[in-house]
Structure formats: C-alpha cells, structure tokens
Amino acid sequence: MSLSVLMDSSSPTILLHPSIEPRDETGSVLFDPSKLQKQSSLPSEFIWPCGDLVHTQEELNEPLIDLGGFIKGDEEATAHAVDLVKTACSKHGFFQVTNHGVDSNLIQAAYQEIDAVFKLPLNKKLGFQRKPGGFSGYSAAHADRFSAKLPWKETFSFGYQGLNSDPSVVHYFSSALGEDFEHTGWIYQKYCEKMRELSLVIFELLAISLGIDRLHYRKFFEDGNSIMRCNYYPPCNNSGLTLGTGPHSDPTSLTILHQDQVGGLEVFINNKWYAVRPRQDAFVINIGDTFM
C-alpha cells in the first residue's frame, strides 16, 4: 500500500479495449482489482492519454526539516527550520519533516489496520461507500464521479474534529464498518490526534516564516476540521497505461502525507515533474490551495 503513488509509464503504445468491467445500477464501473488482474487487457475507462503518462528519474530535492530542535525551543534550530520552510514555500510548497513526535509504531499500526479494510470483499466495502456530496467512506477509482481517465486506486476517508472530546473516529468505524473494526478506529483516533498536533507545529513555523506572531495560525486552525484519507493502489498488469492518482492540487490549507517505500509521488514545477523520495521516518508537507 502507498499513500500517494503515480504509477510509472513503460508502454509506448496504447490500445483501447472495450470495458468488460461489471457495473452497478447507475452504470458506474465496479472497481474489483482481484478480477481486473485476471484480465489480459485494461478496460478503456482506466487508460490515460500518452501526454499524461509521464515518468521521471529526477528528484525534487525538497528540504528535509528536523523539527526536534524547534519543538524543544532551540533558537538556532528554529532559525534554520524557518529558513528551510521559507525557501520551500517560495518555490513549490513541499518539504519533509523528521523528529516530528509521531511514534513509528503508530504509523506502522495505521498501515496494518487499513490493510484489513481494503482487503474486505467488494460487497462489504460498498456497504460503507461514500455517498454523493459526502467525503466519508469508501470509493473505488472515483467511478461514482467520473466515467473516463479513472485512477487505479481505492480510497477510504473520514473526518476528524480536533477540539471534540468525543472519539468521533472510533464511532465512525464502529457504525460504518461494524464492531469488529473498533480497534482500527482507536488506532486512527490516535493517529488523527497526532496529525493535529503536528499540523499546529507546522502552522507555527509558517507564521514565523511570514514574519507574524508564531501563534497566529495555530490559534486560527486549532478548532478546525480535518479529513483523513487512505489511498490503496493495487498491483496492475498494465501500469504503463494508467495512473494511481492523476494530476491535481490539494484544495485544503495543509496536507500531511506519509508514503510507504513504493514511491511514486511527483510534483510539477516549471513544466517538469519531480519525484518525492519516500522516507520512512518523515512526513511530506504540502501547502494547499487555501493557505496559498
């Protein structure tokens, strides 16, 4: 599983095949990777134009920021971190952070628990499918919203409200997926809490880099809502014809992303795509459209 993957392009020729993928009552494609992997050809809904199928070997070389000194209040470490954030945000808005205070065991547990969700049978996952206009629930290849250039992925999303003392994430997992997933809910309740803590640290850094009071954005966002999204990219026999996630920008204020070691995340700068190296001990930070 990877939290952000752009599959590599390896085929110079694209052959369009009629779709033989089963559909629901609305006519939308039912994305069932276990069945698709047995087919010799890729349904046309998942095939992307040649111009979109980029492949790069060059890395972004985004700043890697050690948050340890900043969190402890070390002035020299803070000044260095602020300079790196300022440089990154003036160029592209991407940087990675280490010594962020999130236990590696919690990160690993989050991967393991969500694996069990994505491995459920398709009919079970459709039971907690994202409703039209909503953001919580399961989505397969965004087939409920689009009919062409479908991404080769499954997503599972849910909300989190920072100042809410009620364990809303636990309740969502128990109500939507059943009591068997209560433990998964607790893992993600803790994970979301740590993401909130980390986001407020990042907002302090951003404020200092902009020359304003360091608590300005922390106070503004501390009662905000967040969306947790898990992306799963199943193996694909024709990965050179499709994308795991298409080109996009994040509409939110801040994205905190953990990649597994598969890699694939790329950033478009000055008419060129650059790869973002996965780092097991780091989170990728992206300044979203709202904060921009």
PDB file of C-alpha atoms in Angstrom:
ATOM      1  CA  MET A   1       0.000   0.000   0.000  1.00  0.00           C
ATOM      2  CA  SER A   2       1.110   3.526  -0.662  1.00  0.00           C
ATOM      3  CA  LEU A   3      -0.366   6.806   0.453  1.00  0.00           C
ATOM      4  CA  SER A   4       0.432   8.592  -2.769  1.00  0.00           C
ATOM      5  CA  VAL A   5       1.507   6.844  -5.932  1.00  0.00           C
ATOM      6  CA  LEU A   6       1.909   7.836  -9.548  1.00  0.00           C
ATOM      7  CA  MET A   7       2.451   4.629 -11.476  1.00  0.00           C
ATOM      8  CA  ASP A   8       5.319   4.554 -13.920  1.00  0.00           C
ATOM      9  CA  SER A   9       4.866   4.598 -17.678  1.00  0.00           C
ATOM     10  CA  SER A  10       6.549   1.830 -19.626  1.00  0.00           C
ATOM     11  CA  SER A  11       4.498   1.234 -22.785  1.00  0.00           C
ATOM     12  CA  PRO A  12       4.876   3.393 -25.919  1.00  0.00           C
ATOM     13  CA  THR A  13       1.645   2.098 -27.454  1.00  0.00           C
ATOM     14  CA  ILE A  14      -1.894   2.478 -26.120  1.00  0.00           C
ATOM     15  CA  LEU A  15      -4.570   0.028 -27.217  1.00  0.00           C
ATOM     16  CA  LEU A  16      -8.171   0.847 -26.328  1.00  0.00           C
ATOM     17  CA  HIS A  17     -10.194  -2.118 -25.151  1.00  0.00           C
ATOM     18  CA  PRO A  18     -13.944  -2.237 -24.628  1.00  0.00           C
ATOM     19  CA  SER A  19     -14.914  -2.307 -20.997  1.00  0.00           C
ATOM     20  CA  ILE A  20     -15.876  -5.700 -19.635  1.00  0.00           C
ATOM     21  CA  GLU A  21     -15.860  -4.492 -16.073  1.00  0.00           C
ATOM     22  CA  PRO A  22     -19.115  -5.113 -14.125  1.00  0.00           C
ATOM     23  CA  ARG A  23     -21.223  -2.054 -13.302  1.00  0.00           C
ATOM     24  CA  ASP A  24     -23.645  -1.015 -10.580  1.00  0.00           C
ATOM     25  CA  GLU A  25     -27.258   0.033 -11.048  1.00  0.00           C
ATOM     26  CA  THR A  26     -26.199   3.574 -12.028  1.00  0.00           C
ATOM     27  CA  GLY A  27     -23.862   2.324 -14.759  1.00  0.00           C
ATOM     28  CA  SER A  28     -20.690   3.164 -12.840  1.00  0.00           C
ATOM     29  CA  VAL A  29     -17.723   0.798 -13.096  1.00  0.00           C
ATOM     30  CA  LEU A  30     -17.313  -1.557 -10.144  1.00  0.00           C
ATOM     31  CA  PHE A  31     -13.584  -1.484  -9.459  1.00  0.00           C
ATOM     32  CA  ASP A  32     -12.657  -5.005  -8.372  1.00  0.00           C
ATOM     33  CA  PRO A  33      -8.837  -5.397  -8.638  1.00  0.00           C
ATOM     34  CA  SER A  34      -8.951  -9.144  -7.937  1.00  0.00           C
ATOM     35  CA  LYS A  35     -10.976  -9.643 -11.116  1.00  0.00           C
ATOM     36  CA  LEU A  36      -9.223  -6.988 -13.204  1.00  0.00           C
ATOM     37  CA  GLN A  37      -5.824  -8.563 -12.556  1.00  0.00           C
ATOM     38  CA  LYS A  38      -7.020 -11.735 -14.276  1.00  0.00           C
ATOM     39  CA  GLN A  39      -7.870  -9.862 -17.489  1.00  0.00           C
ATOM     40  CA  SER A  40      -5.330  -9.580 -20.287  1.00  0.00           C
ATOM     41  CA  SER A  41      -6.371  -6.048 -21.219  1.00  0.00           C
ATOM     42  CA  LEU A  42      -7.215  -2.898 -19.295  1.00  0.00           C
ATOM     43  CA  PRO A  43     -10.768  -1.514 -19.570  1.00  0.00           C
ATOM     44  CA  SER A  44     -10.783   1.745 -21.533  1.00  0.00           C
ATOM     45  CA  GLU A  45     -12.060   3.729 -18.515  1.00  0.00           C
ATOM     46  CA  PHE A  46      -8.660   3.309 -16.839  1.00  0.00           C
ATOM     47  CA  ILE A  47      -6.474   4.200 -19.843  1.00  0.00           C
ATOM     48  CA  TRP A  48      -4.917   7.685 -19.765  1.00  0.00           C
ATOM     49  CA  PRO A  49      -3.642   9.726 -22.746  1.00  0.00           C
ATOM     50  CA  CYS A  50       0.055   9.428 -23.584  1.00  0.00           C
ATOM     51  CA  GLY A  51       0.630  13.075 -22.636  1.00  0.00           C
ATOM     52  CA  ASP A  52      -0.440  12.372 -19.044  1.00  0.00           C
ATOM     53  CA  LEU A  53       1.733   9.295 -18.604  1.00  0.00           C
ATOM     54  CA  VAL A  54       4.960  10.982 -17.551  1.00  0.00           C
ATOM     55  CA  HIS A  55       7.945   9.228 -15.994  1.00  0.00           C
ATOM     56  CA  THR A  56      10.789  10.945 -14.213  1.00  0.00           C
ATOM     57  CA  GLN A  57      14.026   9.882 -12.567  1.00  0.00           C
ATOM     58  CA  GLU A  58      14.918  13.333 -11.205  1.00  0.00           C
ATOM     59  CA  GLU A  59      14.135  14.019  -7.546  1.00  0.00           C
ATOM     60  CA  LEU A  60      12.637  17.229  -6.189  1.00  0.00           C
ATOM     61  CA  ASN A  61      15.357  17.709  -3.560  1.00  0.00           C
ATOM     62  CA  GLU A  62      12.839  19.374  -1.240  1.00  0.00           C
ATOM     63  CA  PRO A  63      14.070  20.496   2.226  1.00  0.00           C
ATOM     64  CA  LEU A  64      14.253  17.866   4.948  1.00  0.00           C
ATOM     65  CA  ILE A  65      13.479  19.667   8.196  1.00  0.00           C
ATOM     66  CA  ASP A  66      14.376  18.313  11.630  1.00  0.00           C
ATOM     67  CA  LEU A  67      11.606  19.509  13.964  1.00  0.00           C
ATOM     68  CA  GLY A  68      13.314  18.255  17.130  1.00  0.00           C
ATOM     69  CA  GLY A  69      15.153  21.472  17.958  1.00  0.00           C
ATOM     70  CA  PHE A  70      12.180  23.689  17.055  1.00  0.00           C
ATOM     71  CA  ILE A  71       9.824  21.718  19.310  1.00  0.00           C
ATOM     72  CA  LYS A  72      12.335  21.975  22.180  1.00  0.00           C
ATOM     73  CA  GLY A  73      12.704  25.740  21.673  1.00  0.00           C
ATOM     74  CA  ASP A  74      16.286  25.764  20.409  1.00  0.00           C
ATOM     75  CA  GLU A  75      16.798  29.183  18.770  1.00  0.00           C
ATOM     76  CA  GLU A  76      19.470  28.126  16.276  1.00  0.00           C
ATOM     77  CA  ALA A  77      17.477  25.073  15.165  1.00  0.00           C
ATOM     78  CA  THR A  78      14.349  27.229  14.892  1.00  0.00           C
ATOM     79  CA  ALA A  79      16.080  29.790  12.682  1.00  0.00           C
ATOM     80  CA  HIS A  80      17.370  27.029  10.404  1.00  0.00           C
ATOM     81  CA  ALA A  81      13.952  25.358  10.164  1.00  0.00           C
ATOM     82  CA  VAL A  82      12.274  28.685   9.373  1.00  0.00           C
ATOM     83  CA  ASP A  83      14.756  29.391   6.572  1.00  0.00           C
ATOM     84  CA  LEU A  84      14.088  25.982   5.016  1.00  0.00           C
ATOM     85  CA  VAL A  85      10.302  26.425   5.235  1.00  0.00           C
ATOM     86  CA  LYS A  86      10.527  29.894   3.691  1.00  0.00           C
ATOM     87  CA  THR A  87      12.626  28.567   0.801  1.00  0.00           C
ATOM     88  CA  ALA A  88      10.308  25.621   0.150  1.00  0.00           C
ATOM     89  CA  CYS A  89       7.125  27.697   0.257  1.00  0.00           C
ATOM     90  CA  SER A  90       8.525  30.350  -2.072  1.00  0.00           C
ATOM     91  CA  LYS A  91       9.360  27.668  -4.671  1.00  0.00           C
ATOM     92  CA  HIS A  92       6.738  24.921  -4.560  1.00  0.00           C
ATOM     93  CA  GLY A  93       5.234  24.420  -1.092  1.00  0.00           C
ATOM     94  CA  PHE A  94       6.681  20.953  -0.431  1.00  0.00           C
ATOM     95  CA  PHE A  95       9.031  19.854   2.344  1.00  0.00           C
ATOM     96  CA  GLN A  96       9.542  16.833   4.584  1.00  0.00           C
ATOM     97  CA  VAL A  97       9.816  16.750   8.376  1.00  0.00           C
ATOM     98  CA  THR A  98      11.616  14.350  10.724  1.00  0.00           C
ATOM     99  CA  ASN A  99      11.671  14.120  14.542  1.00  0.00           C
ATOM    100  CA  HIS A 100       8.011  15.078  14.329  1.00  0.00           C
ATOM    101  CA  GLY A 101       6.878  13.360  17.513  1.00  0.00           C
ATOM    102  CA  VAL A 102       4.759  10.653  15.855  1.00  0.00           C
ATOM    103  CA  ASP A 103       5.726   7.190  17.076  1.00  0.00           C
ATOM    104  CA  SER A 104       6.838   4.844  14.290  1.00  0.00           C
ATOM    105  CA  ASN A 105       4.808   2.038  15.873  1.00  0.00           C
ATOM    106  CA  LEU A 106       1.631   4.103  15.471  1.00  0.00           C
ATOM    107  CA  ILE A 107       2.425   4.747  11.808  1.00  0.00           C
ATOM    108  CA  GLN A 108       3.024   1.040  11.208  1.00  0.00           C
ATOM    109  CA  ALA A 109      -0.192   0.139  13.037  1.00  0.00           C
ATOM    110  CA  ALA A 110      -2.129   2.577  10.849  1.00  0.00           C
ATOM    111  CA  TYR A 111      -0.867   0.800   7.720  1.00  0.00           C
ATOM    112  CA  GLN A 112      -1.667  -2.640   9.104  1.00  0.00           C
ATOM    113  CA  GLU A 113      -5.160  -1.710  10.234  1.00  0.00           C
ATOM    114  CA  ILE A 114      -6.173  -0.055   6.972  1.00  0.00           C
ATOM    115  CA  ASP A 115      -4.891  -3.048   5.016  1.00  0.00           C
ATOM    116  CA  ALA A 116      -7.661  -5.082   6.629  1.00  0.00           C
ATOM    117  CA  VAL A 117     -10.241  -2.567   5.408  1.00  0.00           C
ATOM    118  CA  PHE A 118      -9.072  -2.638   1.798  1.00  0.00           C
ATOM    119  CA  LYS A 119      -8.880  -6.452   1.834  1.00  0.00           C
ATOM    120  CA  LEU A 120     -12.587  -6.760   2.605  1.00  0.00           C
ATOM    121  CA  PRO A 121     -14.756  -8.224  -0.178  1.00  0.00           C
ATOM    122  CA  LEU A 122     -16.087  -5.633  -2.603  1.00  0.00           C
ATOM    123  CA  ASN A 123     -19.697  -6.077  -1.458  1.00  0.00           C
ATOM    124  CA  LYS A 124     -18.622  -5.310   2.124  1.00  0.00           C
ATOM    125  CA  LYS A 125     -16.728  -2.168   1.079  1.00  0.00           C
ATOM    126  CA  LEU A 126     -19.684  -0.965  -0.964  1.00  0.00           C
ATOM    127  CA  GLY A 127     -21.695  -1.177   2.250  1.00  0.00           C
ATOM    128  CA  PHE A 128     -19.845   1.895   3.564  1.00  0.00           C
ATOM    129  CA  GLN A 129     -19.375   3.585   0.199  1.00  0.00           C
ATOM    130  CA  ARG A 130     -19.028   7.365   0.121  1.00  0.00           C
ATOM    131  CA  LYS A 131     -22.393   8.990  -0.541  1.00  0.00           C
ATOM    132  CA  PRO A 132     -22.827  11.629  -3.297  1.00  0.00           C
ATOM    133  CA  GLY A 133     -21.727  15.015  -1.977  1.00  0.00           C
ATOM    134  CA  GLY A 134     -20.080  13.484   1.095  1.00  0.00           C
ATOM    135  CA  PHE A 135     -16.442  12.817   1.916  1.00  0.00           C
ATOM    136  CA  SER A 136     -16.578   9.915   4.383  1.00  0.00           C
ATOM    137  CA  GLY A 137     -16.494   6.317   3.251  1.00  0.00           C
ATOM    138  CA  TYR A 138     -15.098   4.036   0.602  1.00  0.00           C
ATOM    139  CA  SER A 139     -14.545   4.995  -3.031  1.00  0.00           C
ATOM    140  CA  ALA A 140     -13.289   2.764  -5.842  1.00  0.00           C
ATOM    141  CA  ALA A 141     -11.428   4.545  -8.648  1.00  0.00           C
ATOM    142  CA  HIS A 142     -13.754   7.574  -8.292  1.00  0.00           C
ATOM    143  CA  ALA A 143     -16.086   5.683 -10.624  1.00  0.00           C
ATOM    144  CA  ASP A 144     -19.054   7.262  -8.835  1.00  0.00           C
ATOM    145  CA  ARG A 145     -17.965  10.683 -10.129  1.00  0.00           C
ATOM    146  CA  PHE A 146     -16.151  10.078 -13.427  1.00  0.00           C
ATOM    147  CA  SER A 147     -16.531   7.820 -16.437  1.00  0.00           C
ATOM    148  CA  ALA A 148     -13.083   8.112 -18.071  1.00  0.00           C
ATOM    149  CA  LYS A 149      -9.425   8.505 -17.021  1.00  0.00           C
ATOM    150  CA  LEU A 150     -10.211   6.646 -13.815  1.00  0.00           C
ATOM    151  CA  PRO A 151      -7.368   6.364 -11.290  1.00  0.00           C
ATOM    152  CA  TRP A 152      -6.216   2.873 -10.385  1.00  0.00           C
ATOM    153  CA  LYS A 153      -6.872   3.155  -6.669  1.00  0.00           C
ATOM    154  CA  GLU A 154      -9.245   2.687  -3.782  1.00  0.00           C
ATOM    155  CA  THR A 155      -9.717   5.339  -1.100  1.00  0.00           C
ATOM    156  CA  PHE A 156     -11.179   5.392   2.378  1.00  0.00           C
ATOM    157  CA  SER A 157     -11.874   8.761   4.027  1.00  0.00           C
ATOM    158  CA  PHE A 158     -13.336  10.079   7.261  1.00  0.00           C
ATOM    159  CA  GLY A 159     -13.430  13.303   9.249  1.00  0.00           C
ATOM    160  CA  TYR A 160     -11.788  14.399  12.474  1.00  0.00           C
ATOM    161  CA  GLN A 161     -12.571  17.425  14.648  1.00  0.00           C
ATOM    162  CA  GLY A 162      -9.704  18.445  16.881  1.00  0.00           C
ATOM    163  CA  LEU A 163     -11.434  20.022  19.879  1.00  0.00           C
ATOM    164  CA  ASN A 164     -14.190  17.412  20.027  1.00  0.00           C
ATOM    165  CA  SER A 165     -13.612  15.296  23.150  1.00  0.00           C
ATOM    166  CA  ASP A 166     -15.949  12.643  21.755  1.00  0.00           C
ATOM    167  CA  PRO A 167     -13.949   9.853  19.993  1.00  0.00           C
ATOM    168  CA  SER A 168     -15.691  10.524  16.679  1.00  0.00           C
ATOM    169  CA  VAL A 169     -13.274   8.433  14.617  1.00  0.00           C
ATOM    170  CA  VAL A 170     -13.911   5.373  16.782  1.00  0.00           C
ATOM    171  CA  HIS A 171     -17.648   5.895  16.491  1.00  0.00           C
ATOM    172  CA  TYR A 172     -17.435   6.217  12.727  1.00  0.00           C
ATOM    173  CA  PHE A 173     -15.510   2.965  12.303  1.00  0.00           C
ATOM    174  CA  SER A 174     -17.858   1.088  14.640  1.00  0.00           C
ATOM    175  CA  SER A 175     -21.021   2.392  12.997  1.00  0.00           C
ATOM    176  CA  ALA A 176     -19.897   2.244   9.365  1.00  0.00           C
ATOM    177  CA  LEU A 177     -17.723  -0.902   9.379  1.00  0.00           C
ATOM    178  CA  GLY A 178     -19.008  -2.733  12.452  1.00  0.00           C
ATOM    179  CA  GLU A 179     -17.786  -3.501  15.951  1.00  0.00           C
ATOM    180  CA  ASP A 180     -15.011  -5.713  14.566  1.00  0.00           C
ATOM    181  CA  PHE A 181     -13.250  -2.513  13.461  1.00  0.00           C
ATOM    182  CA  GLU A 182     -13.466  -0.654  16.771  1.00  0.00           C
ATOM    183  CA  HIS A 183      -9.761  -1.308  17.411  1.00  0.00           C
ATOM    184  CA  THR A 184      -8.958   0.144  13.973  1.00  0.00           C
ATOM    185  CA  GLY A 185     -10.997   3.189  14.953  1.00  0.00           C
ATOM    186  CA  TRP A 186      -8.921   3.688  18.091  1.00  0.00           C
ATOM    187  CA  ILE A 187      -5.679   3.455  16.104  1.00  0.00           C
ATOM    188  CA  TYR A 188      -6.894   6.144  13.717  1.00  0.00           C
ATOM    189  CA  GLN A 189      -8.313   8.239  16.540  1.00  0.00           C
ATOM    190  CA  LYS A 190      -4.775   8.393  17.982  1.00  0.00           C
ATOM    191  CA  TYR A 191      -3.237   8.896  14.537  1.00  0.00           C
ATOM    192  CA  CYS A 192      -5.524  11.857  13.781  1.00  0.00           C
ATOM    193  CA  GLU A 193      -4.738  13.391  17.171  1.00  0.00           C
ATOM    194  CA  LYS A 194      -1.010  13.199  16.409  1.00  0.00           C
ATOM    195  CA  MET A 195      -1.593  14.693  12.949  1.00  0.00           C
ATOM    196  CA  ARG A 196      -3.429  17.594  14.570  1.00  0.00           C
ATOM    197  CA  GLU A 197      -0.534  18.191  16.965  1.00  0.00           C
ATOM    198  CA  LEU A 198       1.946  18.092  14.093  1.00  0.00           C
ATOM    199  CA  SER A 199      -0.153  20.428  11.941  1.00  0.00           C
ATOM    200  CA  LEU A 200      -0.175  23.065  14.685  1.00  0.00           C
ATOM    201  CA  VAL A 201       3.627  22.860  14.900  1.00  0.00           C
ATOM    202  CA  ILE A 202       3.819  23.355  11.126  1.00  0.00           C
ATOM    203  CA  PHE A 203       1.480  26.353  11.336  1.00  0.00           C
ATOM    204  CA  GLU A 204       3.796  27.926  13.928  1.00  0.00           C
ATOM    205  CA  LEU A 205       6.719  27.521  11.556  1.00  0.00           C
ATOM    206  CA  LEU A 206       4.715  29.030   8.702  1.00  0.00           C
ATOM    207  CA  ALA A 207       3.754  32.026  10.829  1.00  0.00           C
ATOM    208  CA  ILE A 208       7.350  32.743  11.834  1.00  0.00           C
ATOM    209  CA  SER A 209       8.486  32.382   8.212  1.00  0.00           C
ATOM    210  CA  LEU A 210       5.910  35.021   7.212  1.00  0.00           C
ATOM    211  CA  GLY A 211       7.090  37.417   9.934  1.00  0.00           C
ATOM    212  CA  ILE A 212       3.945  37.358  12.079  1.00  0.00           C
ATOM    213  CA  ASP A 213       3.187  36.136  15.600  1.00  0.00           C
ATOM    214  CA  ARG A 214       4.080  32.454  15.813  1.00  0.00           C
ATOM    215  CA  LEU A 215       0.701  31.553  17.354  1.00  0.00           C
ATOM    216  CA  HIS A 216      -1.388  33.417  14.769  1.00  0.00           C
ATOM    217  CA  TYR A 217      -2.250  30.416  12.574  1.00  0.00           C
ATOM    218  CA  ARG A 218      -2.133  27.950  15.447  1.00  0.00           C
ATOM    219  CA  LYS A 219      -4.998  29.824  17.128  1.00  0.00           C
ATOM    220  CA  PHE A 220      -6.870  30.104  13.834  1.00  0.00           C
ATOM    221  CA  PHE A 221      -6.694  26.404  12.966  1.00  0.00           C
ATOM    222  CA  GLU A 222      -6.764  24.727  16.389  1.00  0.00           C
ATOM    223  CA  ASP A 223     -10.549  24.226  16.278  1.00  0.00           C
ATOM    224  CA  GLY A 224     -10.585  23.265  12.598  1.00  0.00           C
ATOM    225  CA  ASN A 225     -11.757  20.071  10.967  1.00  0.00           C
ATOM    226  CA  SER A 226      -9.573  17.590   9.101  1.00  0.00           C
ATOM    227  CA  ILE A 227     -10.094  14.839   6.567  1.00  0.00           C
ATOM    228  CA  MET A 228      -8.103  11.631   6.861  1.00  0.00           C
ATOM    229  CA  ARG A 229      -7.726   9.858   3.524  1.00  0.00           C
ATOM    230  CA  CYS A 230      -6.074   6.485   2.954  1.00  0.00           C
ATOM    231  CA  ASN A 231      -5.188   5.523  -0.617  1.00  0.00           C
ATOM    232  CA  TYR A 232      -4.548   1.962  -1.746  1.00  0.00           C
ATOM    233  CA  TYR A 233      -3.012   1.231  -5.165  1.00  0.00           C
ATOM    234  CA  PRO A 234      -3.479  -2.455  -6.094  1.00  0.00           C
ATOM    235  CA  PRO A 235      -0.996  -4.179  -8.420  1.00  0.00           C
ATOM    236  CA  CYS A 236      -1.762  -3.544 -12.075  1.00  0.00           C
ATOM    237  CA  ASN A 237      -0.719  -5.726 -15.015  1.00  0.00           C
ATOM    238  CA  ASN A 238      -0.832  -2.726 -17.359  1.00  0.00           C
ATOM    239  CA  SER A 239       0.573   0.019 -15.118  1.00  0.00           C
ATOM    240  CA  GLY A 240       2.153   1.779 -18.094  1.00  0.00           C
ATOM    241  CA  LEU A 241      -1.321   2.706 -19.344  1.00  0.00           C
ATOM    242  CA  THR A 242      -2.853   4.174 -16.216  1.00  0.00           C
ATOM    243  CA  LEU A 243      -2.221   6.389 -13.167  1.00  0.00           C
ATOM    244  CA  GLY A 244      -2.741   5.727  -9.481  1.00  0.00           C
ATOM    245  CA  THR A 245      -3.658   9.374  -8.910  1.00  0.00           C
ATOM    246  CA  GLY A 246      -3.970  11.923 -11.687  1.00  0.00           C
ATOM    247  CA  PRO A 247      -2.542  15.473 -11.703  1.00  0.00           C
ATOM    248  CA  HIS A 248      -4.215  17.653  -9.064  1.00  0.00           C
ATOM    249  CA  SER A 249      -3.639  20.272  -6.390  1.00  0.00           C
ATOM    250  CA  ASP A 250      -4.751  19.905  -2.785  1.00  0.00           C
ATOM    251  CA  PRO A 251      -7.606  22.352  -2.034  1.00  0.00           C
ATOM    252  CA  THR A 252      -7.066  22.383   1.734  1.00  0.00           C
ATOM    253  CA  SER A 253      -4.742  24.517   3.870  1.00  0.00           C
ATOM    254  CA  LEU A 254      -2.247  21.796   4.728  1.00  0.00           C
ATOM    255  CA  THR A 255      -1.597  18.205   3.726  1.00  0.00           C
ATOM    256  CA  ILE A 256       0.437  15.837   5.893  1.00  0.00           C
ATOM    257  CA  LEU A 257       1.304  12.706   3.945  1.00  0.00           C
ATOM    258  CA  HIS A 258       3.130   9.515   4.829  1.00  0.00           C
ATOM    259  CA  GLN A 259       4.384   7.471   1.891  1.00  0.00           C
ATOM    260  CA  ASP A 260       5.270   3.822   2.085  1.00  0.00           C
ATOM    261  CA  GLN A 261       8.515   2.746   0.439  1.00  0.00           C
ATOM    262  CA  VAL A 262       6.988   2.086  -3.007  1.00  0.00           C
ATOM    263  CA  GLY A 263       7.306   5.738  -4.029  1.00  0.00           C
ATOM    264  CA  GLY A 264       5.560   7.426  -6.919  1.00  0.00           C
ATOM    265  CA  LEU A 265       4.573  10.876  -5.638  1.00  0.00           C
ATOM    266  CA  GLU A 266       5.643  13.585  -8.100  1.00  0.00           C
ATOM    267  CA  VAL A 267       5.454  17.391  -8.070  1.00  0.00           C
ATOM    268  CA  PHE A 268       5.049  19.579 -11.168  1.00  0.00           C
ATOM    269  CA  ILE A 269       7.349  22.623 -11.168  1.00  0.00           C
ATOM    270  CA  ASN A 270       8.399  24.811 -14.094  1.00  0.00           C
ATOM    271  CA  ASN A 271       6.788  22.478 -16.644  1.00  0.00           C
ATOM    272  CA  LYS A 272       8.564  19.413 -15.283  1.00  0.00           C
ATOM    273  CA  TRP A 273       7.700  16.542 -12.928  1.00  0.00           C
ATOM    274  CA  TYR A 274       9.989  15.743  -9.990  1.00  0.00           C
ATOM    275  CA  ALA A 275       9.826  12.667  -7.768  1.00  0.00           C
ATOM    276  CA  VAL A 276       9.468  12.979  -3.987  1.00  0.00           C
ATOM    277  CA  ARG A 277      11.616  10.334  -2.302  1.00  0.00           C
ATOM    278  CA  PRO A 278       9.770   8.228   0.301  1.00  0.00           C
ATOM    279  CA  ARG A 279      11.319   8.428   3.760  1.00  0.00           C
ATOM    280  CA  GLN A 280      10.071   6.017   6.380  1.00  0.00           C
ATOM    281  CA  ASP A 281      10.841   8.402   9.239  1.00  0.00           C
ATOM    282  CA  ALA A 282       9.400  11.520   7.596  1.00  0.00           C
ATOM    283  CA  PHE A 283       6.116  13.141   6.624  1.00  0.00           C
ATOM    284  CA  VAL A 284       5.660  15.060   3.390  1.00  0.00           C
ATOM    285  CA  ILE A 285       4.129  18.510   3.965  1.00  0.00           C
ATOM    286  CA  ASN A 286       2.256  20.253   1.166  1.00  0.00           C
ATOM    287  CA  ILE A 287       0.887  23.787   1.430  1.00  0.00           C
ATOM    288  CA  GLY A 288      -2.646  23.565  -0.006  1.00  0.00           C
ATOM    289  CA  ASP A 289      -4.569  25.985  -2.206  1.00  0.00           C
ATOM    290  CA  THR A 290      -6.466  27.573   0.721  1.00  0.00           C
ATOM    291  CA  PHE A 291      -3.313  28.574   2.572  1.00  0.00           C
ATOM    292  CA  MET A 292      -1.681  29.686  -0.668  1.00  0.00           C
TER     293      MET A 292
END
